[in-house]
Tab-separated table of C-alpha atoms in Angstrom:
chain	number	residue	atom	x	y	z
A	1	GLU	CA	135.431	82.338	112.226
A	2	PRO	CA	138.466	84.462	111.283
A	3	GLU	CA	137.818	88.149	110.830
A	4	VAL	CA	139.541	91.368	109.904
A	5	THR	CA	140.142	93.645	112.878
A	6	GLN	CA	140.802	97.381	112.900
A	7	THR	CA	142.036	99.835	115.508
A	8	PRO	CA	141.097	102.326	116.712
A	9	SER	CA	137.349	102.220	116.217
A	10	HIS	CA	137.219	106.016	116.355
A	11	GLN	CA	139.999	108.541	115.854
A	12	VAL	CA	139.649	112.281	116.302
A	13	THR	CA	142.464	114.442	114.991
A	14	GLN	CA	143.160	118.055	114.165
A	15	MET	CA	143.607	119.249	110.623
A	16	GLY	CA	147.221	118.914	109.503
A	17	GLN	CA	148.048	116.091	111.891
A	18	GLU	CA	149.234	112.661	110.831
A	19	VAL	CA	147.134	109.590	111.594
A	20	ILE	CA	147.831	105.897	111.287
A	21	LEU	CA	144.962	103.469	110.974
A	22	ARG	CA	145.720	99.854	111.763
A	23	CYS	CA	144.323	96.605	110.455
A	24	VAL	CA	144.981	92.928	111.035
A	25	PRO	CA	143.834	91.014	107.933
A	26	ILE	CA	142.765	87.381	107.989
A	27	SER	CA	145.939	85.355	108.474
A	28	ASN	CA	146.053	83.264	105.288
A	29	HIS	CA	144.925	86.102	103.007
A	30	LEU	CA	147.397	87.570	100.561
A	31	TYR	CA	145.600	90.658	99.233
A	32	PHE	CA	144.849	93.687	101.363
A	33	TYR	CA	142.761	96.767	100.673
A	34	TRP	CA	141.699	100.087	102.091
A	35	TYR	CA	138.358	101.669	101.296
A	36	ARG	CA	136.666	104.732	102.683
A	37	GLN	CA	133.051	105.783	103.067
A	38	ILE	CA	132.131	109.404	103.630
A	39	LEU	CA	128.917	109.697	105.627
A	40	GLY	CA	125.902	109.032	103.413
A	41	GLN	CA	128.002	108.164	100.378
A	42	LYS	CA	129.172	104.980	98.746
A	43	VAL	CA	132.156	102.843	99.674
A	44	GLU	CA	135.176	103.991	97.637
A	45	PHE	CA	138.331	102.065	96.820
A	46	LEU	CA	141.624	103.599	97.919
A	47	VAL	CA	144.391	101.042	97.436
A	48	SER	CA	145.224	97.373	97.125
A	49	PHE	CA	148.431	95.743	98.346
A	50	TYR	CA	150.062	92.445	97.508
A	51	ASN	CA	153.494	90.985	98.069
A	52	ASN	CA	154.633	94.080	99.967
A	53	GLU	CA	153.784	96.559	97.291
A	54	ILE	CA	150.847	98.574	96.022
A	55	SER	CA	149.131	96.726	93.192
A	56	GLU	CA	146.445	99.290	92.439
A	57	LYS	CA	145.375	102.706	93.709
A	58	SER	CA	142.590	105.148	93.010
A	59	GLU	CA	142.888	108.854	92.281
A	60	ILE	CA	141.828	109.499	95.885
A	61	PHE	CA	145.045	107.837	97.083
A	62	ASP	CA	147.369	110.780	96.538
A	63	ASP	CA	150.765	111.601	98.040
A	64	GLN	CA	149.346	112.247	101.485
A	65	PHE	CA	148.392	108.583	101.809
A	66	SER	CA	150.711	105.627	102.291
A	67	VAL	CA	150.326	101.982	103.231
A	68	GLU	CA	152.658	99.583	104.904
A	69	ARG	CA	152.815	96.021	106.157
A	70	PRO	CA	155.308	96.565	108.973
A	71	ASP	CA	155.259	92.953	110.169
A	72	GLY	CA	153.599	89.652	109.332
A	73	SER	CA	150.198	90.593	110.664
A	74	ASN	CA	149.516	94.335	110.556
A	75	PHE	CA	148.537	96.482	107.580
A	76	THR	CA	148.475	100.239	108.085
A	77	LEU	CA	147.143	103.312	106.319
A	78	LYS	CA	148.903	106.591	107.060
A	79	ILE	CA	147.472	109.989	106.241
A	80	ARG	CA	150.290	112.503	106.514
A	81	SER	CA	148.491	115.818	106.851
A	82	THR	CA	144.797	115.344	107.429
A	83	LYS	CA	142.194	117.613	105.880
A	84	LEU	CA	138.591	118.142	106.920
A	85	GLU	CA	137.454	116.188	103.869
A	86	ASP	CA	139.364	113.112	105.058
A	87	SER	CA	136.654	112.604	107.693
A	88	ALA	CA	135.101	109.251	106.840
A	89	MET	CA	134.858	105.589	107.811
A	90	TYR	CA	137.946	103.739	106.676
A	91	PHE	CA	137.569	100.029	106.015
A	92	CYS	CA	140.335	97.509	105.666
A	93	ALA	CA	139.623	94.342	103.690
A	94	SER	CA	141.483	91.215	102.720
A	95	SER	CA	141.029	88.365	100.265
A	96	GLU	CA	142.644	85.014	99.625
A	97	GLN	CA	143.320	85.606	95.985
A	98	GLN	CA	143.090	88.273	93.355
A	99	GLY	CA	140.276	88.384	90.866
A	100	VAL	CA	137.185	86.308	91.466
A	101	ASN	CA	137.182	86.362	95.208
A	102	GLU	CA	135.092	87.908	97.863
A	103	GLN	CA	136.663	90.505	100.117
A	104	TYR	CA	136.314	90.383	103.887
A	105	PHE	CA	135.899	93.768	105.511
A	106	GLY	CA	136.807	94.938	108.977
A	107	PRO	CA	134.442	96.926	111.209
A	108	GLY	CA	136.036	100.232	110.187
A	109	THR	CA	137.725	103.200	111.832
A	110	ARG	CA	135.719	106.382	112.028
A	111	LEU	CA	138.111	109.262	111.391
A	112	THR	CA	136.979	112.717	112.431
A	113	VAL	CA	139.158	115.637	111.403
A	114	THR	CA	138.413	118.895	113.229
B	1	SER	CA	134.979	104.223	83.793
B	2	GLN	CA	132.425	101.749	85.047
B	3	LYS	CA	129.390	103.161	86.842
B	4	ILE	CA	126.934	101.266	89.006
B	5	GLU	CA	123.404	102.391	89.694
B	6	GLN	CA	121.177	100.927	92.336
B	7	ASN	CA	118.021	102.684	91.391
B	8	SER	CA	116.138	102.478	94.666
B	9	GLU	CA	117.671	104.240	97.604
B	10	ALA	CA	115.052	102.757	99.917
B	11	LEU	CA	112.690	99.822	99.767
B	12	ASN	CA	110.020	99.110	102.375
B	13	ILE	CA	108.283	95.731	102.443
B	14	GLN	CA	106.271	93.606	104.819
B	15	GLU	CA	107.617	90.558	106.545
B	16	GLY	CA	107.174	87.407	104.490
B	17	LYS	CA	107.251	89.177	101.124
B	18	THR	CA	110.003	88.954	98.531
B	19	ALA	CA	112.342	91.919	98.244
B	20	THR	CA	113.827	92.586	94.809
B	21	LEU	CA	116.757	94.973	94.466
B	22	THR	CA	118.188	96.167	91.159
B	23	CYS	CA	121.752	96.890	90.099
B	24	ASN	CA	122.570	98.365	86.702
B	25	TYR	CA	126.015	99.031	85.328
B	26	THR	CA	127.358	100.906	82.331
B	27	ASN	CA	130.159	100.195	79.912
B	28	TYR	CA	131.652	96.745	79.682
B	29	SER	CA	130.180	93.684	81.340
B	30	PRO	CA	132.255	92.513	84.282
B	31	ALA	CA	133.365	88.905	84.546
B	32	TYR	CA	131.478	88.680	87.818
B	33	LEU	CA	129.398	90.746	90.177
B	34	GLN	CA	129.095	90.643	93.958
B	35	TRP	CA	126.466	91.584	96.510
B	36	TYR	CA	127.259	92.747	100.028
B	37	ARG	CA	125.195	93.648	103.062
B	38	GLN	CA	126.064	96.671	105.197
B	39	ASP	CA	124.553	97.449	108.580
B	40	PRO	CA	124.794	101.015	109.988
B	41	GLY	CA	128.314	101.860	111.132
B	42	ARG	CA	129.696	98.476	110.048
B	43	GLY	CA	131.779	97.144	107.187
B	44	PRO	CA	130.243	95.413	104.166
B	45	VAL	CA	129.650	91.665	104.506
B	46	PHE	CA	129.930	89.452	101.431
B	47	LEU	CA	126.745	87.633	100.430
B	48	LEU	CA	126.931	86.243	96.915
B	49	LEU	CA	129.059	86.295	93.782
B	50	ILE	CA	127.739	85.552	90.304
B	51	ARG	CA	129.829	85.041	87.180
B	52	GLU	CA	128.946	86.292	83.710
B	53	ASN	CA	128.236	82.759	82.464
B	54	GLU	CA	125.808	82.080	85.335
B	55	LYS	CA	122.239	83.208	84.950
B	56	GLU	CA	121.276	82.650	88.555
B	57	LYS	CA	122.845	81.875	91.941
B	58	ARG	CA	121.098	80.911	95.160
B	59	LYS	CA	122.053	80.779	98.816
B	60	GLU	CA	119.325	79.928	101.297
B	61	ARG	CA	116.687	82.706	100.926
B	62	LEU	CA	118.875	84.778	98.609
B	63	LYS	CA	118.860	84.664	94.817
B	64	VAL	CA	120.921	86.707	92.373
B	65	THR	CA	120.481	86.940	88.610
B	66	PHE	CA	122.882	88.425	86.079
B	67	ASP	CA	121.778	89.610	82.640
B	68	THR	CA	124.737	90.820	80.603
B	69	THR	CA	122.454	91.914	77.748
B	70	LEU	CA	120.508	94.255	80.008
B	71	LYS	CA	123.656	95.033	82.049
B	72	GLN	CA	121.680	94.284	85.155
B	73	SER	CA	121.698	92.124	88.256
B	74	LEU	CA	118.673	91.451	90.430
B	75	PHE	CA	118.966	90.470	94.093
B	76	HIS	CA	116.017	88.735	95.722
B	77	ILE	CA	115.340	87.954	99.372
B	78	THR	CA	112.414	85.578	99.762
B	79	ALA	CA	110.320	85.250	102.927
B	80	SER	CA	111.884	88.463	104.209
B	81	GLN	CA	112.331	89.043	107.933
B	82	PRO	CA	112.917	92.205	110.001
B	83	ALA	CA	116.506	90.962	110.516
B	84	ASP	CA	117.038	91.386	106.762
B	85	SER	CA	116.733	95.152	107.194
B	86	ALA	CA	120.051	96.626	106.044
B	87	THR	CA	121.693	98.338	103.082
B	88	TYR	CA	122.533	96.020	100.200
B	89	LEU	CA	125.445	96.918	97.970
B	90	CYS	CA	126.182	95.768	94.455
B	91	ALA	CA	129.885	95.657	93.546
B	92	LEU	CA	132.050	94.727	90.610
B	93	VAL	CA	135.719	94.752	89.772
B	94	GLN	CA	136.711	97.527	87.400
B	95	ALA	CA	140.260	96.340	86.833
B	96	GLY	CA	142.577	94.193	88.844
B	97	THR	CA	141.287	93.930	92.361
B	98	ALA	CA	139.465	97.174	93.171
B	99	LEU	CA	135.805	96.728	94.000
B	100	ILE	CA	133.535	99.474	92.681
B	101	PHE	CA	130.401	99.772	94.786
B	102	GLY	CA	126.968	101.134	94.102
B	103	LYS	CA	125.439	103.484	96.628
B	104	GLY	CA	123.216	100.727	97.914
B	105	THR	CA	119.548	100.123	98.543
B	106	THR	CA	118.327	100.368	102.123
B	107	LEU	CA	115.791	97.647	102.797
B	108	SER	CA	113.327	97.957	105.672
B	109	VAL	CA	111.233	94.912	106.516
B	110	SER	CA	108.327	95.617	108.838
B	111	SER	CA	106.605	92.971	110.934
């Protein structure tokens, strides 16, 4: 069964450094998302992406965040200057269509900012 | 903005019993509501979707109801098994495509 994959599974970085989290969505899906989950808290929406542009973003997704689909398979989340509070699990998800459609989540990247 | 409350953080039941989890939301009624399962350290896994014009949806041992008057969805697992132990998340779309999740209810099924 097709699945969303994410790399790395765990990333440790120092405060102020840039990180890039990578995702390979399911191949025939058109909508891509990033969510984060701080330890012990709920899953929070960051951004959605369709047709090579951001379609929606939350207030968490400020100027230090960016997303890109550099080729036909990868979808990346870049955090330019990491802060301690960026430590969280970051989940990539994809869906076939917008609207009434389930989202398929990857296994996540645990980001630890020290 | 829309808020979701899953009013039990933890639910402990015995194997074979029916687990019932509650999801309440505020503000407007969404066109549909979704339930996901999340195991520790893993991403959410889609389980069921119910639309506002559907009162009930079933999939194997799972049943979801949706009451737009009460602004509530109930999620039932019948004949529960230890393998059903996980956190169950209620989610709805606020606008566009963003899923808004509840904090989840952690179900523990003991044998």
